[in-house]
mmCIF file of C-alpha atoms and ligand atoms in Angstrom:
data_model
loop_
_atom_site.group_PDB
_atom_site.id
_atom_site.type_symbol
_atom_site.label_atom_id
_atom_site.label_comp_id
_atom_site.label_asym_id
_atom_site.label_seq_id
_atom_site.Cartn_x
_atom_site.Cartn_y
_atom_site.Cartn_z
ATOM 1 C CA MET A 879 17.659 -31.652 31.852
ATOM 2 C CA GLY A 880 16.015 -29.088 34.223
ATOM 3 C CA LYS A 881 13.922 -30.234 37.120
ATOM 4 C CA ALA A 882 10.579 -31.786 36.505
ATOM 5 C CA GLY A 883 7.959 -29.405 34.963
ATOM 6 C CA GLU A 884 11.072 -27.073 34.139
ATOM 7 C CA GLN A 885 11.560 -26.141 30.278
ATOM 8 C CA ASN A 886 14.534 -24.753 28.529
ATOM 9 C CA ARG A 887 12.670 -22.109 26.569
ATOM 10 C CA ILE A 888 14.234 -20.656 23.794
ATOM 11 C CA GLU A 889 13.052 -17.485 22.420
ATOM 12 C CA GLU A 890 11.844 -17.525 18.618
ATOM 13 C CA PRO A 891 13.681 -15.015 16.403
ATOM 14 C CA GLU A 892 11.424 -12.436 15.392
ATOM 15 C CA THR A 893 11.564 -13.065 11.579
ATOM 16 C CA ALA A 894 10.069 -16.892 12.714
ATOM 17 C CA VAL A 895 7.444 -15.216 14.722
ATOM 18 C CA ARG A 896 6.242 -13.150 11.932
ATOM 19 C CA ILE A 897 6.149 -15.807 9.401
ATOM 20 C CA ARG A 898 4.235 -17.989 11.707
ATOM 21 C CA LEU A 899 1.761 -15.238 12.462
ATOM 22 C CA LEU A 900 1.223 -14.135 8.730
ATOM 23 C CA SER A 901 1.043 -17.628 7.574
ATOM 24 C CA LYS A 902 -1.613 -18.363 10.124
ATOM 25 C CA ALA A 903 -3.366 -15.200 8.899
ATOM 26 C CA ALA A 904 -3.102 -16.039 5.376
ATOM 27 C CA PRO A 905 -6.111 -18.334 4.778
ATOM 28 C CA LEU A 906 -8.329 -15.537 6.075
ATOM 29 C CA LEU A 907 -6.755 -12.748 3.446
ATOM 30 C CA SER A 908 -7.662 -15.771 0.746
ATOM 31 C CA ASP A 909 -11.334 -16.281 1.971
ATOM 32 C CA TRP A 910 -11.839 -12.375 2.053
ATOM 33 C CA PHE A 911 -10.604 -11.988 -1.237
ATOM 34 C CA GLY A 912 -12.914 -14.659 -2.787
ATOM 35 C CA LYS A 913 -15.706 -12.659 -1.248
ATOM 36 C CA LYS A 914 -14.869 -9.191 -1.364
ATOM 37 C CA GLY A 915 -12.370 -8.818 -4.085
ATOM 38 C CA ARG A 916 -13.623 -6.850 -7.103
ATOM 39 C CA PRO A 917 -14.344 -8.689 -10.270
ATOM 40 C CA LEU A 918 -11.404 -6.796 -12.127
ATOM 41 C CA PRO A 919 -11.320 -7.890 -15.898
ATOM 42 C CA TRP A 920 -7.254 -9.037 -15.569
ATOM 43 C CA ARG A 921 -8.666 -11.458 -12.948
ATOM 44 C CA ALA A 922 -10.969 -13.407 -14.943
ATOM 45 C CA VAL A 923 -8.286 -14.722 -17.388
ATOM 46 C CA LYS A 924 -4.923 -16.233 -16.156
ATOM 47 C CA ASP A 925 -3.125 -15.132 -19.667
ATOM 48 C CA PRO A 926 0.269 -13.740 -18.832
ATOM 49 C CA TYR A 927 0.163 -11.331 -21.538
ATOM 50 C CA ARG A 928 -2.891 -9.706 -20.250
ATOM 51 C CA ILE A 929 -1.395 -9.779 -16.852
ATOM 52 C CA LEU A 930 1.585 -8.235 -17.838
ATOM 53 C CA VAL A 931 -0.423 -5.394 -19.764
ATOM 54 C CA SER A 932 -2.771 -4.828 -16.418
ATOM 55 C CA GLU A 933 0.731 -4.822 -14.065
ATOM 56 C CA THR A 934 2.260 -2.433 -16.466
ATOM 57 C CA MET A 935 -0.937 -0.049 -16.747
ATOM 58 C CA LEU A 936 -1.151 -0.244 -13.103
ATOM 59 C CA GLN A 937 2.007 0.964 -11.983
ATOM 60 C CA GLN A 938 1.489 4.591 -10.698
ATOM 61 C CA THR A 939 -1.886 4.780 -11.894
ATOM 62 C CA ARG A 940 -5.384 4.210 -10.180
ATOM 63 C CA ILE A 941 -7.514 1.443 -11.247
ATOM 64 C CA GLU A 942 -10.372 3.162 -12.129
ATOM 65 C CA THR A 943 -8.103 4.974 -14.833
ATOM 66 C CA VAL A 944 -6.759 1.724 -15.903
ATOM 67 C CA LEU A 945 -10.088 0.244 -16.683
ATOM 68 C CA ARG A 946 -10.679 2.760 -19.448
ATOM 69 C CA TYR A 947 -7.654 1.755 -21.384
ATOM 70 C CA TYR A 948 -7.328 -1.733 -20.525
ATOM 71 C CA GLU A 949 -9.848 -3.538 -23.087
ATOM 72 C CA ARG A 950 -9.254 -0.957 -25.549
ATOM 73 C CA PHE A 951 -5.463 -1.687 -26.033
ATOM 74 C CA LEU A 952 -6.102 -5.461 -25.724
ATOM 75 C CA GLU A 953 -8.403 -5.329 -28.470
ATOM 76 C CA ARG A 954 -6.106 -3.599 -30.564
ATOM 77 C CA PHE A 955 -2.832 -5.657 -29.280
ATOM 78 C CA PRO A 956 -4.384 -9.237 -28.355
ATOM 79 C CA ASP A 957 -0.865 -10.900 -27.826
ATOM 80 C CA PHE A 958 2.696 -10.452 -27.924
ATOM 81 C CA GLU A 959 2.942 -10.645 -31.852
ATOM 82 C CA SER A 960 0.492 -7.847 -32.288
ATOM 83 C CA LEU A 961 2.419 -5.697 -30.039
ATOM 84 C CA ALA A 962 5.743 -6.604 -31.277
ATOM 85 C CA ALA A 963 4.661 -5.748 -35.021
ATOM 86 C CA ALA A 964 2.890 -2.361 -34.166
ATOM 87 C CA ASP A 965 4.442 0.943 -34.691
ATOM 88 C CA GLU A 966 5.515 2.879 -31.420
ATOM 89 C CA GLU A 967 3.128 5.711 -32.654
ATOM 90 C CA THR A 968 -0.026 3.741 -32.888
ATOM 91 C CA VAL A 969 1.062 2.306 -29.242
ATOM 92 C CA LEU A 970 1.489 5.350 -27.594
ATOM 93 C CA LYS A 971 -1.519 6.798 -29.212
ATOM 94 C CA LEU A 972 -3.528 4.031 -27.485
ATOM 95 C CA TRP A 973 -1.560 4.485 -24.084
ATOM 96 C CA GLU A 974 -2.311 8.589 -24.655
ATOM 97 C CA GLY A 975 -3.596 9.932 -21.022
ATOM 98 C CA LEU A 976 -2.495 7.105 -19.154
ATOM 99 C CA GLY A 977 0.863 8.717 -18.648
ATOM 100 C CA TYR A 978 4.679 7.623 -17.951
ATOM 101 C CA TYR A 979 5.027 6.856 -21.677
ATOM 102 C CA SER A 980 8.290 4.817 -21.126
ATOM 103 C CA ARG A 981 5.860 2.511 -19.730
ATOM 104 C CA ALA A 982 4.441 1.892 -22.913
ATOM 105 C CA ARG A 983 7.624 1.813 -25.057
ATOM 106 C CA ASN A 984 9.369 -0.565 -22.725
ATOM 107 C CA LEU A 985 6.155 -3.048 -22.832
ATOM 108 C CA LYS A 986 6.550 -2.857 -26.606
ATOM 109 C CA LYS A 987 10.015 -3.609 -26.415
ATOM 110 C CA ALA A 988 9.316 -6.400 -23.998
ATOM 111 C CA ALA A 989 6.798 -8.073 -26.528
ATOM 112 C CA GLU A 990 9.489 -7.936 -28.997
ATOM 113 C CA ALA A 991 11.860 -9.836 -26.832
ATOM 114 C CA CYS A 992 9.423 -12.542 -26.078
ATOM 115 C CA VAL A 993 8.573 -12.946 -29.771
ATOM 116 C CA ARG A 994 12.340 -12.972 -30.819
ATOM 117 C CA ASP A 995 14.008 -14.928 -27.632
ATOM 118 C CA HIS A 996 11.342 -16.962 -25.764
ATOM 119 C CA GLY A 997 8.989 -18.166 -28.632
ATOM 120 C CA GLY A 998 6.102 -15.526 -28.167
ATOM 121 C CA ARG A 999 5.761 -16.241 -24.609
ATOM 122 C CA LEU A 1000 6.792 -14.548 -21.388
ATOM 123 C CA PRO A 1001 10.007 -16.058 -19.189
ATOM 124 C CA GLU A 1002 7.917 -17.691 -16.392
ATOM 125 C CA THR A 1003 10.091 -16.843 -13.148
ATOM 126 C CA ALA A 1004 10.501 -13.312 -11.695
ATOM 127 C CA GLU A 1005 14.245 -13.789 -12.312
ATOM 128 C CA GLY A 1006 13.888 -14.104 -16.185
ATOM 129 C CA LEU A 1007 11.256 -11.779 -16.112
ATOM 130 C CA LYS A 1008 13.246 -8.840 -14.656
ATOM 131 C CA LYS A 1009 15.483 -9.218 -17.694
ATOM 132 C CA LEU A 1010 12.828 -7.904 -19.888
ATOM 133 C CA PRO A 1011 12.626 -3.963 -20.348
ATOM 134 C CA GLY A 1012 10.662 -2.206 -17.720
ATOM 135 C CA ILE A 1013 10.249 -5.111 -15.449
ATOM 136 C CA GLY A 1014 11.189 -4.263 -12.065
ATOM 137 C CA ASP A 1015 10.773 -6.327 -8.626
ATOM 138 C CA TYR A 1016 7.659 -5.488 -8.293
ATOM 139 C CA THR A 1017 6.083 -6.225 -11.390
ATOM 140 C CA ALA A 1018 8.467 -9.395 -12.159
ATOM 141 C CA GLY A 1019 6.735 -10.602 -8.716
ATOM 142 C CA ALA A 1020 3.522 -10.085 -9.258
ATOM 143 C CA VAL A 1021 3.169 -11.624 -12.832
ATOM 144 C CA ALA A 1022 5.705 -14.528 -11.911
ATOM 145 C CA SER A 1023 3.073 -15.217 -9.172
ATOM 146 C CA LEU A 1024 -0.143 -14.250 -10.766
ATOM 147 C CA ALA A 1025 0.385 -15.827 -13.836
ATOM 148 C CA PHE A 1026 2.694 -18.911 -13.027
ATOM 149 C CA GLY A 1027 2.120 -19.534 -9.661
ATOM 150 C CA GLU A 1028 6.044 -18.601 -8.308
ATOM 151 C CA ALA A 1029 6.387 -17.858 -4.502
ATOM 152 C CA ALA A 1030 7.526 -14.626 -5.467
ATOM 153 C CA PRO A 1031 6.899 -11.349 -3.603
ATOM 154 C CA ALA A 1032 5.272 -8.288 -5.037
ATOM 155 C CA VAL A 1033 6.235 -5.507 -2.548
ATOM 156 C CA ASP A 1034 4.970 -1.804 -3.036
ATOM 157 C CA GLY A 1035 3.830 1.021 -0.855
ATOM 158 C CA ASN A 1036 0.381 -0.897 -0.204
ATOM 159 C CA VAL A 1037 2.099 -4.169 1.159
ATOM 160 C CA LEU A 1038 4.582 -2.468 3.192
ATOM 161 C CA ARG A 1039 1.697 -0.282 4.966
ATOM 162 C CA ILE A 1040 -0.042 -3.604 5.586
ATOM 163 C CA LEU A 1041 2.976 -4.970 6.867
ATOM 164 C CA ALA A 1042 3.991 -2.081 8.995
ATOM 165 C CA ARG A 1043 0.310 -2.133 10.653
ATOM 166 C CA PHE A 1044 0.084 -5.909 10.868
ATOM 167 C CA PHE A 1045 3.436 -6.205 13.056
ATOM 168 C CA ALA A 1046 2.950 -2.678 14.477
ATOM 169 C CA ASP A 1047 6.443 -2.225 13.080
ATOM 170 C CA GLU A 1048 7.505 1.527 13.615
ATOM 171 C CA ARG A 1049 10.710 1.475 11.413
ATOM 172 C CA ASP A 1050 10.675 3.794 8.466
ATOM 173 C CA VAL A 1051 9.162 2.127 5.344
ATOM 174 C CA THR A 1052 11.394 4.083 3.005
ATOM 175 C CA VAL A 1053 14.585 2.666 4.122
ATOM 176 C CA PRO A 1054 15.473 -0.286 1.524
ATOM 177 C CA ALA A 1055 16.281 -2.593 4.290
ATOM 178 C CA VAL A 1056 12.686 -2.827 5.381
ATOM 179 C CA LYS A 1057 11.634 -3.170 1.936
ATOM 180 C CA LYS A 1058 14.245 -6.216 1.588
ATOM 181 C CA GLU A 1059 13.150 -7.795 4.716
ATOM 182 C CA ALA A 1060 9.493 -7.486 3.852
ATOM 183 C CA ALA A 1061 10.369 -9.258 0.301
ATOM 184 C CA ALA A 1062 12.129 -11.960 2.228
ATOM 185 C CA LEU A 1063 9.368 -12.569 4.813
ATOM 186 C CA LEU A 1064 6.789 -12.598 1.988
ATOM 187 C CA ARG A 1065 8.842 -15.081 0.097
ATOM 188 C CA SER A 1066 8.948 -17.263 3.253
ATOM 189 C CA VAL A 1067 5.017 -17.001 3.810
ATOM 190 C CA LEU A 1068 4.420 -17.561 0.105
ATOM 191 C CA GLU A 1069 6.263 -20.989 -0.002
ATOM 192 C CA THR A 1070 3.940 -22.206 2.388
ATOM 193 C CA LEU A 1071 1.019 -21.617 0.460
ATOM 194 C CA PRO A 1072 -0.932 -23.535 -2.163
ATOM 195 C CA ASP A 1073 -1.716 -20.469 -4.459
ATOM 196 C CA PRO A 1074 0.935 -17.746 -4.082
ATOM 197 C CA GLY A 1075 -0.594 -15.553 -6.665
ATOM 198 C CA VAL A 1076 -3.838 -15.609 -4.659
ATOM 199 C CA PHE A 1077 -2.220 -14.185 -1.781
ATOM 200 C CA ASN A 1078 -0.302 -11.442 -3.414
ATOM 201 C CA GLU A 1079 -3.453 -10.229 -5.518
ATOM 202 C CA ALA A 1080 -5.392 -10.212 -2.084
ATOM 203 C CA LEU A 1081 -2.738 -8.171 -0.388
ATOM 204 C CA MET A 1082 -2.859 -5.957 -3.392
ATOM 205 C CA GLU A 1083 -6.935 -5.560 -2.789
ATOM 206 C CA LEU A 1084 -6.512 -5.262 0.876
ATOM 207 C CA GLY A 1085 -4.276 -2.402 0.509
ATOM 208 C CA GLU A 1086 -6.494 -0.652 -2.123
ATOM 209 C CA ILE A 1087 -10.099 -1.151 -0.476
ATOM 210 C CA CYS A 1088 -9.463 -1.786 3.420
ATOM 211 C CA CYS A 1089 -6.006 -1.128 4.936
ATOM 212 C CA VAL A 1090 -5.992 2.071 2.903
ATOM 213 C CA PRO A 1091 -3.498 5.200 3.325
ATOM 214 C CA ASN A 1092 -4.335 8.675 4.243
ATOM 215 C CA GLY A 1093 -7.024 8.586 7.078
ATOM 216 C CA ARG A 1094 -8.967 6.093 8.234
ATOM 217 C CA PRO A 1095 -8.569 2.322 7.404
ATOM 218 C CA PHE A 1096 -11.474 0.161 7.269
ATOM 219 C CA CYS A 1097 -10.563 -1.910 9.881
ATOM 220 C CA ARG A 1098 -14.029 -3.711 11.131
ATOM 221 C CA SER A 1099 -14.261 -5.222 7.781
ATOM 222 C CA CYS A 1100 -10.549 -6.324 7.846
ATOM 223 C CA PRO A 1101 -9.736 -10.117 7.436
ATOM 224 C CA PHE A 1102 -6.801 -9.438 9.937
ATOM 225 C CA LYS A 1103 -8.916 -7.454 12.382
ATOM 226 C CA ASP A 1104 -7.967 -10.015 15.022
ATOM 227 C CA SER A 1105 -4.354 -10.457 14.346
ATOM 228 C CA CYS A 1106 -3.078 -7.018 13.372
ATOM 229 C CA ARG A 1107 -1.185 -5.531 16.375
ATOM 230 C CA ALA A 1108 -1.496 -1.506 14.992
ATOM 231 C CA MET A 1109 -5.285 -2.211 15.589
ATOM 232 C CA ALA A 1110 -4.932 -3.806 18.908
ATOM 233 C CA LEU A 1111 -2.487 -0.750 20.094
ATOM 234 C CA GLY A 1112 -4.510 1.741 18.521
ATOM 235 C CA LEU A 1113 -1.615 2.534 15.992
ATOM 236 C CA GLU A 1114 -3.458 2.101 12.700
ATOM 237 C CA GLU A 1115 -3.378 5.586 11.871
ATOM 238 C CA ASP A 1116 0.009 6.400 12.690
ATOM 239 C CA LEU A 1117 1.482 3.631 10.568
ATOM 240 C CA PRO A 1118 3.365 3.191 8.454
ATOM 241 C CA LEU A 1119 6.084 5.720 9.455
ATOM 242 C CA ARG A 1120 7.729 7.518 6.706
ATOM 243 C CA GLY A 1121 11.207 9.595 7.071
ATOM 244 C CA ALA A 1122 11.823 11.232 10.416
ATOM 245 C CA PRO A 1123 9.545 10.541 13.297
ATOM 246 C CA LYS A 1124 6.726 12.862 13.909
ATOM 247 C CA PRO A 1125 6.660 14.657 17.158
ATOM 248 C CA ARG A 1126 4.949 12.845 19.998
ATOM 249 C CA ARG A 1127 1.704 14.478 20.862
ATOM 250 C CA ILE A 1128 1.471 16.238 24.456
ATOM 251 C CA GLU A 1129 -1.725 15.338 26.529
ATOM 252 C CA LYS A 1130 -2.561 16.932 29.752
ATOM 253 C CA LYS A 1131 -4.326 14.739 32.213
ATOM 254 C CA THR A 1132 -5.763 15.104 35.573
ATOM 255 C CA VAL A 1133 -5.323 12.169 37.498
ATOM 256 C CA LEU A 1134 -7.975 11.256 40.415
ATOM 257 C CA LEU A 1135 -6.898 8.925 43.653
ATOM 258 C CA LEU A 1136 -10.123 8.585 44.903
ATOM 259 C CA HIS A 1137 -9.972 6.955 48.335
ATOM 260 C CA CYS A 1138 -12.853 5.430 50.518
ATOM 261 C CA GLY A 1139 -12.457 3.402 53.478
ATOM 262 C CA GLY A 1140 -8.616 2.768 52.888
ATOM 263 C CA ARG A 1141 -9.176 1.633 49.471
ATOM 264 C CA THR A 1142 -8.337 3.049 45.887
ATOM 265 C CA ALA A 1143 -10.759 3.706 42.965
ATOM 266 C CA LEU A 1144 -9.475 2.052 39.591
ATOM 267 C CA GLU A 1145 -11.322 1.840 36.133
ATOM 268 C CA LYS A 1146 -10.641 -0.676 33.236
ATOM 269 C CA ARG A 1147 -9.166 1.206 30.458
ATOM 270 C CA PRO A 1148 -11.355 0.952 27.033
ATOM 271 C CA ASP A 1149 -10.679 -1.825 24.665
ATOM 272 C CA LYS A 1150 -8.963 0.444 22.330
ATOM 273 C CA GLY A 1151 -5.982 2.913 22.335
ATOM 274 C CA LEU A 1152 -3.474 3.648 24.808
ATOM 275 C CA LEU A 1153 -3.057 0.874 27.562
ATOM 276 C CA ALA A 1154 -6.222 -0.593 26.074
ATOM 277 C CA GLY A 1155 -8.033 -3.365 28.763
ATOM 278 C CA LEU A 1156 -5.753 -2.624 31.547
ATOM 279 C CA TYR A 1157 -6.563 -1.190 34.736
ATOM 280 C CA GLY A 1158 -5.563 2.374 36.016
ATOM 281 C CA PHE A 1159 -6.642 5.312 38.377
ATOM 282 C CA PRO A 1160 -9.477 7.319 36.768
ATOM 283 C CA ILE A 1161 -7.978 9.928 34.637
ATOM 284 C CA LEU A 1162 -9.650 13.419 32.955
ATOM 285 C CA ASP A 1163 -8.516 15.096 29.947
ATOM 286 C CA GLY A 1164 -6.657 18.361 30.693
ATOM 287 C CA TRP A 1165 -5.444 19.752 33.929
ATOM 288 C CA LEU A 1166 -8.816 20.579 35.729
ATOM 289 C CA GLU A 1167 -9.594 23.300 38.151
ATOM 290 C CA ARG A 1168 -10.670 22.381 41.544
ATOM 291 C CA ALA A 1169 -14.245 23.404 40.887
ATOM 292 C CA ASP A 1170 -14.300 21.349 37.771
ATOM 293 C CA ILE A 1171 -13.048 18.078 39.825
ATOM 294 C CA ARG A 1172 -15.711 19.087 42.438
ATOM 295 C CA ALA A 1173 -18.276 19.731 39.732
ATOM 296 C CA PHE A 1174 -17.177 15.726 38.375
ATOM 297 C CA LEU A 1175 -17.597 14.220 41.918
ATOM 298 C CA GLU A 1176 -21.094 15.918 42.426
ATOM 299 C CA SER A 1177 -22.345 14.461 39.091
ATOM 300 C CA TYR A 1178 -21.726 10.931 40.908
ATOM 301 C CA GLY A 1179 -23.373 12.297 43.786
ATOM 302 C CA ALA A 1180 -20.275 12.861 46.042
ATOM 303 C CA ARG A 1181 -20.296 16.383 48.081
ATOM 304 C CA GLY A 1182 -17.854 17.903 50.124
ATOM 305 C CA ALA A 1183 -15.090 15.652 49.431
ATOM 306 C CA GLU A 1184 -11.563 16.529 50.618
ATOM 307 C CA LEU A 1185 -9.519 17.347 47.695
ATOM 308 C CA LYS A 1186 -5.679 17.623 48.047
ATOM 309 C CA GLU A 1187 -2.937 18.148 45.545
ATOM 310 C CA ALA A 1188 -0.835 14.780 45.120
ATOM 311 C CA GLY A 1189 1.874 15.940 42.643
ATOM 312 C CA GLY A 1190 2.871 15.316 39.289
ATOM 313 C CA ALA A 1191 4.457 12.891 36.798
ATOM 314 C CA VAL A 1192 5.423 12.734 33.278
ATOM 315 C CA HIS A 1193 5.124 9.669 31.352
ATOM 316 C CA VAL A 1194 6.320 9.137 27.620
ATOM 317 C CA PHE A 1195 4.909 6.570 25.479
ATOM 318 C CA THR A 1196 5.430 6.120 21.984
ATOM 319 C CA HIS A 1197 3.319 8.319 20.318
ATOM 320 C CA VAL A 1198 2.295 10.614 23.215
ATOM 321 C CA GLU A 1199 3.350 12.202 26.328
ATOM 322 C CA TRP A 1200 1.110 12.522 29.357
ATOM 323 C CA TYR A 1201 1.697 15.235 31.743
ATOM 324 C CA MET A 1202 -0.365 14.460 34.948
ATOM 325 C CA LYS A 1203 -1.261 16.244 37.694
ATOM 326 C CA ALA A 1204 -2.952 14.125 40.850
ATOM 327 C CA TYR A 1205 -5.361 15.023 43.254
ATOM 328 C CA ARG A 1206 -6.305 12.964 46.215
ATOM 329 C CA ILE A 1207 -9.780 12.931 47.034
ATOM 330 C CA GLU A 1208 -11.483 11.302 50.062
ATOM 331 C CA THR A 1209 -14.973 10.376 49.591
ATOM 332 C CA ASN A 1210 -17.489 9.081 52.511
ATOM 333 C CA GLU A 1211 -18.805 6.518 49.723
ATOM 334 C CA PRO A 1212 -17.490 4.703 46.943
ATOM 335 C CA LEU A 1213 -18.150 6.166 43.742
ATOM 336 C CA PRO A 1214 -20.477 3.910 41.367
ATOM 337 C CA GLY A 1215 -19.007 2.520 38.400
ATOM 338 C CA TYR A 1216 -15.261 2.424 39.993
ATOM 339 C CA ILE A 1217 -13.590 -0.644 41.440
ATOM 340 C CA TYR A 1218 -12.168 -0.064 44.874
ATOM 341 C CA ALA A 1219 -8.796 -1.838 45.865
ATOM 342 C CA GLU A 1220 -6.655 -2.037 48.653
ATOM 343 C CA ALA A 1221 -2.984 -1.156 48.048
ATOM 344 C CA GLN A 1222 -1.907 -4.800 48.234
ATOM 345 C CA GLU A 1223 -4.493 -5.821 45.700
ATOM 346 C CA ILE A 1224 -3.317 -2.901 43.259
ATOM 347 C CA ARG A 1225 0.193 -4.623 43.667
ATOM 348 C CA THR A 1226 -0.610 -8.079 42.830
ATOM 349 C CA ARG A 1227 -3.898 -8.610 41.133
ATOM 350 C CA TYR A 1228 -4.120 -5.573 38.844
ATOM 351 C CA ALA A 1229 -0.705 -5.195 37.615
ATOM 352 C CA LEU A 1230 -0.778 -1.233 37.133
ATOM 353 C CA PRO A 1231 0.990 0.040 33.987
ATOM 354 C CA SER A 1232 3.860 2.135 34.755
ATOM 355 C CA ALA A 1233 2.113 5.226 33.697
ATOM 356 C CA PHE A 1234 0.265 5.141 36.942
ATOM 357 C CA LYS A 1235 2.854 3.696 39.128
ATOM 358 C CA TYR A 1236 4.013 6.968 40.158
ATOM 359 C CA PHE A 1237 0.984 7.600 42.086
ATOM 360 C CA ALA A 1238 0.409 4.191 43.623
ATOM 361 C CA GLU A 1239 2.259 4.701 46.685
HETATM 362 N N1 ADE B 875 -2.288 -3.479 -8.044
HETATM 363 C C1 ADE B 875 -1.171 -3.683 -8.786
HETATM 364 N N2 ADE B 875 -1.581 -4.907 -9.335
HETATM 365 C C2 ADE B 875 -2.892 -5.278 -9.100
HETATM 366 C C3 ADE B 875 -3.673 -6.141 -9.292
HETATM 367 N N3 ADE B 875 -3.428 -7.253 -9.946
HETATM 368 N N4 ADE B 875 -4.852 -6.063 -8.891
HETATM 369 C C4 ADE B 875 -5.336 -5.045 -8.113
HETATM 370 N N5 ADE B 875 -4.698 -3.937 -7.788
HETATM 371 C C5 ADE B 875 -3.094 -4.180 -8.279
#
């Protein structure tokens, strides 16, 4: 035992942290899905056959397109028996326009196997489903969880994107090990949930209508907005990463070391983006000319200030590099809106991020 009040702290492994964070956020996702989930036709009935048909059609195909085919297909082939007994030509005709025709052929072969080997029903586990033609990891996980409530993960690009953002994970999502790890993580989370199917379908929905790729995700309406690390760090548009990392953005900055009566001006940084919510010296975009700096000071009512070059520094962040030039500026009055602090206070109270440390002396 250590001294009184001392604790032997053991770091929780990262995987355990992730399982805990996602399990904690899971009920928010299910609530959100209950309120915002679209009433898609395959969600209305828990019929394994219908679920398999929808998941097969949804592979590589947009929901809007699938909606035009789904009901018509089911009217003609309402169950495994009718699909197994159909001739392939008729099945392909009804699939015409949906593309990726091997899906239709495999679906029919899967129906034949169900009738022949499983009494006209689907195997009820992901492992069993994967033995059927055309059913891979994703579809097996989706069908096993949606139709039979198994804690089976269904990991596709949508889910990898959500996880990369949720954990601000900067690994390349095209690497198979990342996908494997995502599946293991989700399985652990699903095992803690009362309805794994709802969670999986809610994740799909989140990836399709909220945490969308290519452009801005709709973070303000996201059930994970208070727990998403990418959002907290302002990285939601930069993640997930695929393939070779993007070169860092180069930004030129002018740092103002505003002094008055032995104190230096600090500002609280905005709530989002780089160094969000931390304190730093006032910093402006670009390398400003002296005349621009004077104009800036005058906009605060400070005229005739003494202005000296105070060196430069480069700071490298994950996605951005700052090339900073600093000016030491002595004014007679403090500029409004800034916090003026003594050197000692800056060291102890405001905990300057390292990007600004070069200028702290
Ligand atoms: N994508 C794949 N399966 C889906 C489902 N069941 N609902 C919505 N999008 C999906």
